[in-house]
Amino acid sequence: MRMTRERLRALRCAVVASALATVLTAGAGAAVAATGGHSAAGSRGSGGTAAAPAAASTPAAASSGTDRSGSTEYATSHVTTIDAATHQLRATVDGKTVAVFPVGFGQPRFRTPSGTYRVLGKDAVIEMTSCSARITCDPDSPDYYDLQVPWAVRLTSGGLFVHGAPWDHTIGSEDISHGCIHLSVADAEWFYNFSRPGDIVIVQGTGRSGGPVGP
């Protein structure tokens, strides 16, 4: 059983490393420049559909890979609804749907908390660990992880993100995360470029209203 866990962990790390190599090679600034082509990229391998983001991150913010202004004071035309019943993320601008993507939620022991959130910040790549999430610091635990995660949009200071999950091949059908909301890497890149600090994100139907979460 120990060998099986180690092999699974090694495979997951290899998949993440491959995805991150693509992210870092292209550069976050290049990702913003390419937003006009996201209609195809957003649907590739995910079953999702998307128009070009109506208001992508500014090149300055994207080139640094982060936007941590954390503003929640201004009204926004961007509203995203993430529904556990349909396993879908629906992004809207002024009430018009601009993207629909399949998503994954937290597994039963780590259910994603429902609620109405504001985008607090973004990271093109962020390290997430089970130890910092207070899940486990034991490398032999099946819940242990130490990952470089792409296209992360932060919803809470406690660790709830919408992010790319290249290791998750059940997105849209099963829930295997430790609380975060999973997207394919292509869909997560689109959502990263679409999202601005202060944007409204509604998570509904998960059966949980709060608690510590991880990737």
Short mmCIF file of C-alpha atoms in Angstrom, two decimals:
data_model
loop_
_atom_site.label_atom_id
_atom_site.label_comp_id
_atom_site.label_asym_id
_atom_site.label_seq_id
_atom_site.Cartn_x
_atom_site.Cartn_y
_atom_site.Cartn_z
CA MET A 1 0.00 0.00 0.00
CA ARG A 2 2.91 2.32 0.78
CA MET A 3 4.38 1.78 -2.67
CA THR A 4 1.01 2.44 -4.27
CA ARG A 5 0.71 5.80 -2.48
CA GLU A 6 4.26 6.75 -3.42
CA ARG A 7 3.64 5.91 -7.07
CA LEU A 8 0.41 7.91 -7.12
CA ARG A 9 2.17 10.85 -5.48
CA ALA A 10 5.03 10.66 -7.98
CA LEU A 11 2.60 10.52 -10.90
CA ARG A 12 0.66 13.51 -9.60
CA CYS A 13 3.85 15.52 -9.14
CA ALA A 14 4.97 14.63 -12.68
CA VAL A 15 1.68 15.83 -14.15
CA VAL A 16 1.85 19.07 -12.16
CA ALA A 17 5.45 19.66 -13.22
CA SER A 18 4.51 19.22 -16.88
CA ALA A 19 1.63 21.69 -16.60
CA LEU A 20 3.77 24.23 -14.75
CA ALA A 21 6.48 24.00 -17.38
CA THR A 22 3.91 25.09 -19.94
CA VAL A 23 2.72 27.94 -17.71
CA LEU A 24 6.22 29.22 -17.00
CA THR A 25 7.37 28.91 -20.61
CA ALA A 26 4.46 30.89 -21.95
CA GLY A 27 4.63 33.42 -19.12
CA ALA A 28 1.63 34.98 -17.47
CA GLY A 29 1.99 38.09 -19.63
CA ALA A 30 1.76 35.97 -22.76
CA ALA A 31 -1.33 34.30 -21.37
CA VAL A 32 -3.06 37.66 -21.14
CA ALA A 33 -1.99 38.57 -24.65
CA ALA A 34 -3.53 35.33 -25.90
CA THR A 35 -6.95 35.81 -24.33
CA GLY A 36 -8.53 36.31 -27.72
CA GLY A 37 -7.91 32.61 -28.40
CA HIS A 38 -9.44 31.29 -25.21
CA SER A 39 -12.68 30.19 -26.84
CA ALA A 40 -10.90 27.13 -28.18
CA ALA A 41 -8.49 26.73 -25.28
CA GLY A 42 -11.24 26.92 -22.71
CA SER A 43 -13.12 24.01 -24.22
CA ARG A 44 -10.12 21.85 -25.05
CA GLY A 45 -10.32 18.60 -23.10
CA SER A 46 -12.85 19.99 -20.64
CA GLY A 47 -16.24 20.16 -22.33
CA GLY A 48 -16.43 23.85 -21.39
CA THR A 49 -17.20 26.85 -23.56
CA ALA A 50 -15.95 30.41 -23.25
CA ALA A 51 -15.71 33.75 -24.97
CA ALA A 52 -12.62 35.91 -24.57
CA PRO A 53 -12.51 37.43 -21.08
CA ALA A 54 -14.33 40.75 -21.06
CA ALA A 55 -11.76 42.28 -18.72
CA ALA A 56 -8.56 40.32 -18.33
CA SER A 57 -5.86 41.06 -15.79
CA THR A 58 -3.67 44.02 -16.64
CA PRO A 59 -0.36 43.08 -18.29
CA ALA A 60 1.55 44.53 -15.33
CA ALA A 61 -0.27 42.35 -12.83
CA ALA A 62 -0.08 39.28 -15.02
CA SER A 63 3.62 39.65 -15.74
CA SER A 64 4.38 39.40 -12.04
CA GLY A 65 2.06 36.42 -11.70
CA THR A 66 0.12 37.92 -8.83
CA ASP A 67 -2.54 40.47 -7.98
CA ARG A 68 -3.10 40.89 -4.27
CA SER A 69 -4.90 44.22 -4.06
CA GLY A 70 -7.75 42.52 -2.20
CA SER A 71 -10.21 45.31 -2.94
CA THR A 72 -13.80 44.37 -2.12
CA GLU A 73 -15.32 47.85 -2.10
CA TYR A 74 -16.39 48.46 -5.68
CA ALA A 75 -19.38 47.13 -7.59
CA THR A 76 -18.56 44.60 -10.30
CA SER A 77 -20.23 43.44 -13.48
CA HIS A 78 -18.44 40.08 -13.18
CA VAL A 79 -20.45 37.44 -11.32
CA THR A 80 -19.46 33.76 -11.30
CA THR A 81 -21.73 30.99 -10.02
CA ILE A 82 -20.20 27.61 -9.17
CA ASP A 83 -22.91 24.99 -8.66
CA ALA A 84 -22.27 21.62 -7.02
CA ALA A 85 -25.53 20.20 -8.38
CA THR A 86 -24.43 20.67 -12.00
CA HIS A 87 -20.65 20.57 -11.45
CA GLN A 88 -20.40 23.75 -13.49
CA LEU A 89 -18.81 27.17 -13.23
CA ARG A 90 -20.79 29.86 -15.05
CA ALA A 91 -19.12 33.25 -15.55
CA THR A 92 -21.28 36.25 -16.46
CA VAL A 93 -20.71 39.88 -17.41
CA ASP A 94 -23.66 42.24 -16.92
CA GLY A 95 -25.89 39.19 -16.61
CA LYS A 96 -24.72 37.60 -19.88
CA THR A 97 -23.02 34.20 -19.74
CA VAL A 98 -19.51 34.33 -21.20
CA ALA A 99 -18.15 30.95 -20.05
CA VAL A 100 -19.34 27.60 -18.71
CA PHE A 101 -16.78 25.10 -17.41
CA PRO A 102 -16.95 21.73 -15.60
CA VAL A 103 -15.56 21.81 -12.07
CA GLY A 104 -14.65 19.51 -9.20
CA PHE A 105 -15.32 20.11 -5.51
CA GLY A 106 -14.11 18.81 -2.16
CA GLN A 107 -14.44 15.12 -1.34
CA PRO A 108 -16.96 14.18 1.39
CA ARG A 109 -14.43 14.61 4.23
CA PHE A 110 -13.40 18.05 2.92
CA ARG A 111 -16.55 19.50 1.41
CA THR A 112 -16.19 22.86 -0.31
CA PRO A 113 -17.99 25.57 1.69
CA SER A 114 -20.95 27.25 0.00
CA GLY A 115 -21.25 31.01 0.21
CA THR A 116 -20.96 34.31 -1.61
CA TYR A 117 -17.32 35.36 -1.93
CA ARG A 118 -15.25 38.16 -3.43
CA VAL A 119 -12.02 37.52 -5.32
CA LEU A 120 -9.22 38.49 -2.92
CA GLY A 121 -6.23 37.97 -5.20
CA LYS A 122 -4.58 35.77 -7.82
CA ASP A 123 -1.38 33.78 -8.33
CA ALA A 124 -0.22 32.34 -11.65
CA VAL A 125 1.63 29.69 -9.61
CA ILE A 126 1.29 29.09 -5.87
CA GLU A 127 2.63 26.46 -3.49
CA MET A 128 -0.08 24.58 -1.59
CA THR A 129 0.68 22.09 1.17
CA SER A 130 -1.46 19.89 3.37
CA CYS A 131 0.62 21.01 6.34
CA SER A 132 -0.14 24.73 5.88
CA ALA A 133 -3.81 23.82 5.36
CA ARG A 134 -3.71 21.98 8.72
CA ILE A 135 -4.79 18.72 7.11
CA THR A 136 -1.65 16.65 7.70
CA CYS A 137 2.11 17.10 7.85
CA ASP A 138 2.75 13.35 7.57
CA PRO A 139 4.30 12.48 4.17
CA ASP A 140 2.94 8.93 4.50
CA SER A 141 -0.67 10.09 4.79
CA PRO A 142 -2.88 9.69 1.68
CA ASP A 143 -4.03 13.27 2.34
CA TYR A 144 -0.49 14.69 2.19
CA TYR A 145 0.37 17.05 -0.65
CA ASP A 146 3.01 19.64 -1.52
CA LEU A 147 2.17 21.09 -4.92
CA GLN A 148 2.93 24.02 -7.20
CA VAL A 149 -0.57 24.90 -8.38
CA PRO A 150 -1.33 26.90 -11.56
CA TRP A 151 -3.82 29.73 -12.14
CA ALA A 152 -5.10 30.14 -8.58
CA VAL A 153 -7.88 32.62 -7.78
CA ARG A 154 -8.21 33.20 -4.02
CA LEU A 155 -11.66 33.39 -2.43
CA THR A 156 -10.76 33.38 1.29
CA SER A 157 -7.77 34.16 3.47
CA GLY A 158 -8.19 30.67 4.92
CA GLY A 159 -7.20 28.91 1.70
CA LEU A 160 -10.23 28.49 -0.57
CA PHE A 161 -9.14 28.82 -4.21
CA VAL A 162 -10.44 28.14 -7.69
CA HIS A 163 -7.41 26.72 -9.49
CA GLY A 164 -6.04 24.45 -12.18
CA ALA A 165 -5.70 20.80 -11.18
CA PRO A 166 -3.77 18.88 -13.88
CA TRP A 167 -3.74 15.76 -11.70
CA ASP A 168 -7.57 15.61 -11.44
CA HIS A 169 -9.07 13.62 -14.32
CA THR A 170 -12.55 13.45 -12.76
CA ILE A 171 -13.44 17.14 -13.07
CA GLY A 172 -17.12 17.55 -13.88
CA SER A 173 -18.11 14.13 -12.56
CA GLU A 174 -16.47 13.42 -9.18
CA ASP A 175 -15.23 15.43 -6.20
CA ILE A 176 -11.72 14.58 -5.00
CA SER A 177 -10.20 17.85 -3.75
CA HIS A 178 -9.41 18.83 -0.17
CA GLY A 179 -11.88 21.72 -0.44
CA CYS A 180 -10.72 23.89 -3.32
CA ILE A 181 -12.57 24.11 -6.63
CA HIS A 182 -10.81 22.33 -9.48
CA LEU A 183 -10.71 23.38 -13.14
CA SER A 184 -8.71 22.02 -16.04
CA VAL A 185 -5.51 24.00 -16.60
CA ALA A 186 -6.88 25.67 -19.76
CA ASP A 187 -10.15 26.61 -18.07
CA ALA A 188 -8.34 27.84 -14.95
CA GLU A 189 -6.13 30.07 -17.10
CA TRP A 190 -9.23 31.61 -18.68
CA PHE A 191 -10.86 32.18 -15.28
CA TYR A 192 -7.63 33.66 -13.89
CA ASN A 193 -7.51 36.21 -16.70
CA PHE A 194 -11.23 36.95 -16.37
CA SER A 195 -11.19 37.48 -12.60
CA ARG A 196 -10.50 40.80 -10.87
CA PRO A 197 -10.15 41.54 -7.16
CA GLY A 198 -13.62 42.27 -5.83
CA ASP A 199 -15.48 40.11 -8.36
CA ILE A 200 -18.40 38.15 -6.93
CA VAL A 201 -18.15 34.34 -6.83
CA ILE A 202 -21.18 32.38 -5.60
CA VAL A 203 -20.55 28.78 -4.53
CA GLN A 204 -23.76 26.84 -3.96
CA GLY A 205 -25.19 23.41 -3.28
CA THR A 206 -22.18 21.86 -1.56
CA GLY A 207 -23.91 21.11 1.74
CA ARG A 208 -21.24 22.91 3.78
CA SER A 209 -21.00 26.50 4.97
CA GLY A 210 -17.40 26.91 6.20
CA GLY A 211 -14.11 25.48 7.48
CA PRO A 212 -10.43 25.06 6.55
CA VAL A 213 -9.79 23.89 3.00
CA GLY A 214 -6.92 22.91 0.70
CA PRO A 215 -6.28 21.93 -2.94
#
